[in-house]
PDB file of C-alpha atoms and ligand atoms in Angstrom:
ATOM      1  CA  MET B   1      72.754  15.785 -61.578  1.00  0.00           C
ATOM      2  CA  SER B   2      69.756  13.501 -62.029  1.00  0.00           C
ATOM      3  CA  GLU B   3      69.860  11.086 -64.940  1.00  0.00           C
ATOM      4  CA  CYS B   4      66.079  11.124 -65.147  1.00  0.00           C
ATOM      5  CA  LEU B   5      64.722  12.852 -68.277  1.00  0.00           C
ATOM      6  CA  PHE B   6      61.610  14.243 -66.620  1.00  0.00           C
ATOM      7  CA  CYS B   7      63.584  15.441 -63.560  1.00  0.00           C
ATOM      8  CA  LYS B   8      65.780  17.303 -66.067  1.00  0.00           C
ATOM      9  CA  ILE B   9      62.712  18.790 -67.751  1.00  0.00           C
ATOM     10  CA  VAL B  10      61.341  19.920 -64.365  1.00  0.00           C
ATOM     11  CA  ALA B  11      64.732  21.479 -63.545  1.00  0.00           C
ATOM     12  CA  GLY B  12      64.870  23.241 -66.933  1.00  0.00           C
ATOM     13  CA  GLU B  13      68.000  21.320 -67.929  1.00  0.00           C
ATOM     14  CA  VAL B  14      66.143  19.826 -70.902  1.00  0.00           C
ATOM     15  CA  PRO B  15      63.849  22.209 -72.795  1.00  0.00           C
ATOM     16  CA  SER B  16      60.098  21.705 -72.865  1.00  0.00           C
ATOM     17  CA  THR B  17      57.008  23.656 -73.829  1.00  0.00           C
ATOM     18  CA  LYS B  18      55.387  24.405 -70.489  1.00  0.00           C
ATOM     19  CA  VAL B  19      51.614  24.189 -70.245  1.00  0.00           C
ATOM     20  CA  TYR B  20      51.128  24.376 -66.465  1.00  0.00           C
ATOM     21  CA  GLU B  21      53.206  24.619 -63.313  1.00  0.00           C
ATOM     22  CA  ASP B  22      52.555  24.867 -59.593  1.00  0.00           C
ATOM     23  CA  GLU B  23      54.468  23.957 -56.447  1.00  0.00           C
ATOM     24  CA  TYR B  24      54.034  20.212 -57.006  1.00  0.00           C
ATOM     25  CA  VAL B  25      53.213  19.668 -60.663  1.00  0.00           C
ATOM     26  CA  TYR B  26      54.796  20.430 -64.042  1.00  0.00           C
ATOM     27  CA  ALA B  27      53.025  19.885 -67.384  1.00  0.00           C
ATOM     28  CA  PHE B  28      54.426  20.171 -70.896  1.00  0.00           C
ATOM     29  CA  LEU B  29      53.639  19.246 -74.488  1.00  0.00           C
ATOM     30  CA  ASP B  30      54.503  15.707 -75.520  1.00  0.00           C
ATOM     31  CA  ILE B  31      57.297  15.782 -78.102  1.00  0.00           C
ATOM     32  CA  ASP B  32      55.544  13.087 -80.182  1.00  0.00           C
ATOM     33  CA  PRO B  33      51.823  13.855 -79.846  1.00  0.00           C
ATOM     34  CA  LYS B  34      49.316  10.986 -80.202  1.00  0.00           C
ATOM     35  CA  ALA B  35      46.293  13.321 -80.383  1.00  0.00           C
ATOM     36  CA  PRO B  36      45.708  16.988 -81.305  1.00  0.00           C
ATOM     37  CA  GLU B  37      46.176  17.807 -77.634  1.00  0.00           C
ATOM     38  CA  HIS B  38      48.782  15.701 -75.819  1.00  0.00           C
ATOM     39  CA  ILE B  39      50.113  17.045 -72.532  1.00  0.00           C
ATOM     40  CA  ILE B  40      52.345  15.227 -70.029  1.00  0.00           C
ATOM     41  CA  PHE B  41      51.799  15.883 -66.297  1.00  0.00           C
ATOM     42  CA  VAL B  42      54.549  14.966 -63.843  1.00  0.00           C
ATOM     43  CA  PRO B  43      55.135  15.450 -60.139  1.00  0.00           C
ATOM     44  CA  LYS B  44      58.143  17.694 -59.533  1.00  0.00           C
ATOM     45  CA  GLN B  45      59.451  15.116 -57.087  1.00  0.00           C
ATOM     46  CA  HIS B  46      60.836  11.931 -58.584  1.00  0.00           C
ATOM     47  CA  ILE B  47      58.432   8.993 -58.351  1.00  0.00           C
ATOM     48  CA  GLY B  48      59.486   6.140 -60.616  1.00  0.00           C
ATOM     49  CA  SER B  49      56.113   4.687 -61.529  1.00  0.00           C
ATOM     50  CA  ALA B  50      52.638   3.935 -60.206  1.00  0.00           C
ATOM     51  CA  ASN B  51      54.293   1.082 -58.283  1.00  0.00           C
ATOM     52  CA  GLU B  52      55.944   3.698 -56.056  1.00  0.00           C
ATOM     53  CA  ILE B  53      52.766   5.545 -55.052  1.00  0.00           C
ATOM     54  CA  SER B  54      52.408   5.323 -51.272  1.00  0.00           C
ATOM     55  CA  PRO B  55      50.738   7.198 -48.410  1.00  0.00           C
ATOM     56  CA  ASP B  56      53.893   9.341 -48.247  1.00  0.00           C
ATOM     57  CA  ASN B  57      53.560  10.741 -51.770  1.00  0.00           C
ATOM     58  CA  SER B  58      49.973  10.171 -52.924  1.00  0.00           C
ATOM     59  CA  ALA B  59      48.911  13.765 -52.186  1.00  0.00           C
ATOM     60  CA  VAL B  60      50.943  14.913 -55.181  1.00  0.00           C
ATOM     61  CA  ILE B  61      49.010  12.500 -57.407  1.00  0.00           C
ATOM     62  CA  ALA B  62      45.819  14.249 -56.339  1.00  0.00           C
ATOM     63  CA  LYS B  63      47.498  17.560 -57.221  1.00  0.00           C
ATOM     64  CA  ILE B  64      48.199  16.210 -60.699  1.00  0.00           C
ATOM     65  CA  PHE B  65      44.518  15.405 -61.219  1.00  0.00           C
ATOM     66  CA  GLU B  66      43.552  18.862 -59.961  1.00  0.00           C
ATOM     67  CA  ALA B  67      45.933  20.303 -62.554  1.00  0.00           C
ATOM     68  CA  ILE B  68      44.524  18.079 -65.309  1.00  0.00           C
ATOM     69  CA  SER B  69      41.002  19.245 -64.536  1.00  0.00           C
ATOM     70  CA  LYS B  70      42.090  22.880 -64.558  1.00  0.00           C
ATOM     71  CA  VAL B  71      44.038  22.629 -67.832  1.00  0.00           C
ATOM     72  CA  ALA B  72      41.230  20.710 -69.591  1.00  0.00           C
ATOM     73  CA  SER B  73      38.779  23.389 -68.570  1.00  0.00           C
ATOM     74  CA  GLU B  74      41.049  26.314 -69.470  1.00  0.00           C
ATOM     75  CA  LYS B  75      41.978  24.834 -72.839  1.00  0.00           C
ATOM     76  CA  GLY B  76      38.322  24.250 -73.633  1.00  0.00           C
ATOM     77  CA  PHE B  77      38.189  20.499 -74.149  1.00  0.00           C
ATOM     78  CA  ALA B  78      36.658  19.517 -70.802  1.00  0.00           C
ATOM     79  CA  ASP B  79      33.131  19.331 -72.229  1.00  0.00           C
ATOM     80  CA  ASN B  80      34.043  17.237 -75.275  1.00  0.00           C
ATOM     81  CA  GLY B  81      36.067  14.911 -73.086  1.00  0.00           C
ATOM     82  CA  TYR B  82      39.544  13.540 -72.928  1.00  0.00           C
ATOM     83  CA  ARG B  83      41.584  10.599 -71.683  1.00  0.00           C
ATOM     84  CA  VAL B  84      44.165  10.389 -68.896  1.00  0.00           C
ATOM     85  CA  VAL B  85      46.679   7.568 -69.248  1.00  0.00           C
ATOM     86  CA  ASN B  86      49.389   6.236 -66.991  1.00  0.00           C
ATOM     87  CA  ASN B  87      51.647   3.574 -68.466  1.00  0.00           C
ATOM     88  CA  CYS B  88      53.354   1.497 -65.769  1.00  0.00           C
ATOM     89  CA  GLY B  89      56.288  -0.802 -66.345  1.00  0.00           C
ATOM     90  CA  GLU B  90      57.244  -2.863 -69.342  1.00  0.00           C
ATOM     91  CA  ASP B  91      53.859  -4.405 -70.136  1.00  0.00           C
ATOM     92  CA  GLY B  92      52.215  -1.038 -69.619  1.00  0.00           C
ATOM     93  CA  GLY B  93      54.506   0.545 -72.201  1.00  0.00           C
ATOM     94  CA  GLN B  94      56.277   2.950 -69.843  1.00  0.00           C
ATOM     95  CA  THR B  95      59.377   4.388 -71.538  1.00  0.00           C
ATOM     96  CA  VAL B  96      60.379   7.148 -69.083  1.00  0.00           C
ATOM     97  CA  GLY B  97      61.005   6.097 -65.469  1.00  0.00           C
ATOM     98  CA  HIS B  98      59.390   9.115 -63.794  1.00  0.00           C
ATOM     99  CA  ILE B  99      55.666   8.741 -63.237  1.00  0.00           C
ATOM    100  CA  HIS B 100      53.615  10.762 -65.708  1.00  0.00           C
ATOM    101  CA  PHE B 101      50.053  11.092 -66.856  1.00  0.00           C
ATOM    102  CA  HIS B 102      49.177  11.650 -70.504  1.00  0.00           C
ATOM    103  CA  LEU B 103      46.269  13.995 -71.166  1.00  0.00           C
ATOM    104  CA  LEU B 104      44.927  13.217 -74.640  1.00  0.00           C
ATOM    105  CA  ALA B 105      42.166  15.221 -76.295  1.00  0.00           C
ATOM    106  CA  GLY B 106      40.948  16.773 -79.510  1.00  0.00           C
ATOM    107  CA  ARG B 107      39.709  13.661 -81.310  1.00  0.00           C
ATOM    108  CA  GLN B 108      37.515  10.620 -80.692  1.00  0.00           C
ATOM    109  CA  LEU B 109      39.767   8.167 -78.859  1.00  0.00           C
ATOM    110  CA  GLN B 110      39.440   4.437 -79.429  1.00  0.00           C
ATOM    111  CA  TRP B 111      38.785   1.791 -76.797  1.00  0.00           C
ATOM    112  CA  PRO B 112      40.272  -0.568 -75.819  1.00  0.00           C
ATOM    113  CA  PRO B 113      43.865   0.597 -76.261  1.00  0.00           C
ATOM    114  CA  GLY B 114      46.245  -1.758 -78.029  1.00  0.00           C
TER     115      GLY B 114
HETATM  116  P1  LIG Q   1      55.476   6.612 -71.747  1.00  0.00           P
HETATM  117  O1  LIG Q   1      55.694   5.861 -73.032  1.00  0.00           O
HETATM  118  O2  LIG Q   1      54.128   6.432 -71.124  1.00  0.00           O
HETATM  119  O3  LIG Q   1      56.606   6.403 -70.767  1.00  0.00           O
HETATM  120  O4  LIG Q   1      55.478   8.149 -72.159  1.00  0.00           O
HETATM  121  C1  LIG Q   1      56.646   8.890 -72.374  1.00  0.00           C
HETATM  122  C2  LIG Q   1      56.235  10.055 -73.228  1.00  0.00           C
HETATM  123  O5  LIG Q   1      57.227  11.056 -73.120  1.00  0.00           O
HETATM  124  C3  LIG Q   1      56.083   9.721 -74.718  1.00  0.00           C
HETATM  125  O6  LIG Q   1      54.760  10.039 -75.144  1.00  0.00           O
HETATM  126  C4  LIG Q   1      57.137  10.591 -75.385  1.00  0.00           C
HETATM  127  O7  LIG Q   1      56.714  11.108 -76.632  1.00  0.00           O
HETATM  128  C5  LIG Q   1      57.350  11.689 -74.372  1.00  0.00           C
HETATM  129  N1  LIG Q   1      58.663  12.322 -74.395  1.00  0.00           N
HETATM  130  C6  LIG Q   1      59.870  11.709 -74.438  1.00  0.00           C
HETATM  131  N2  LIG Q   1      60.859  12.626 -74.405  1.00  0.00           N
HETATM  132  C7  LIG Q   1      60.247  13.839 -74.341  1.00  0.00           C
HETATM  133  C8  LIG Q   1      60.728  15.184 -74.303  1.00  0.00           C
HETATM  134  N3  LIG Q   1      62.040  15.466 -74.313  1.00  0.00           N
HETATM  135  N4  LIG Q   1      59.832  16.181 -74.268  1.00  0.00           N
HETATM  136  C9  LIG Q   1      58.509  15.912 -74.263  1.00  0.00           C
HETATM  137  N5  LIG Q   1      57.983  14.672 -74.280  1.00  0.00           N
HETATM  138  C10 LIG Q   1      58.844  13.645 -74.337  1.00  0.00           C
HETATM  139 ZN1  LIG Q   2      62.647  11.883 -62.271  1.00  0.00          ZN
END
């Protein structure tokens, strides 16, 4: 069994609140939301971080952004706007070693991030 938390969530071994799923992508509510809408998008296949994106797996990253666009539109916050965040590695603040994209919406977000 995988020791990766997000692989376990994709496999249904750890519970999550599903927002979206297709052949390549799984999205679920963040357990500790940083905005009124905070959804995590992951590839179903294990990719450790942005450092591991390559020509062999980059198509699934495009699928994730297709899913983000779809969910933002369906949930009704596409027009007001939103932010997509990928934290990579220690300085980036990555705490789960399976690449994921945060979709944050529902309030005015500050820039730059801390
Ligand atoms: P990062 O800090 O970019 O690696 O993001 C990891 C995110 O995963 C954080 O926003 C956490 O709140 C979230 N998270 C951790 N465990 C879970 C879980 N079991 N279900 C949903 N979200 C989680
Ligand atoms: Zn994983």
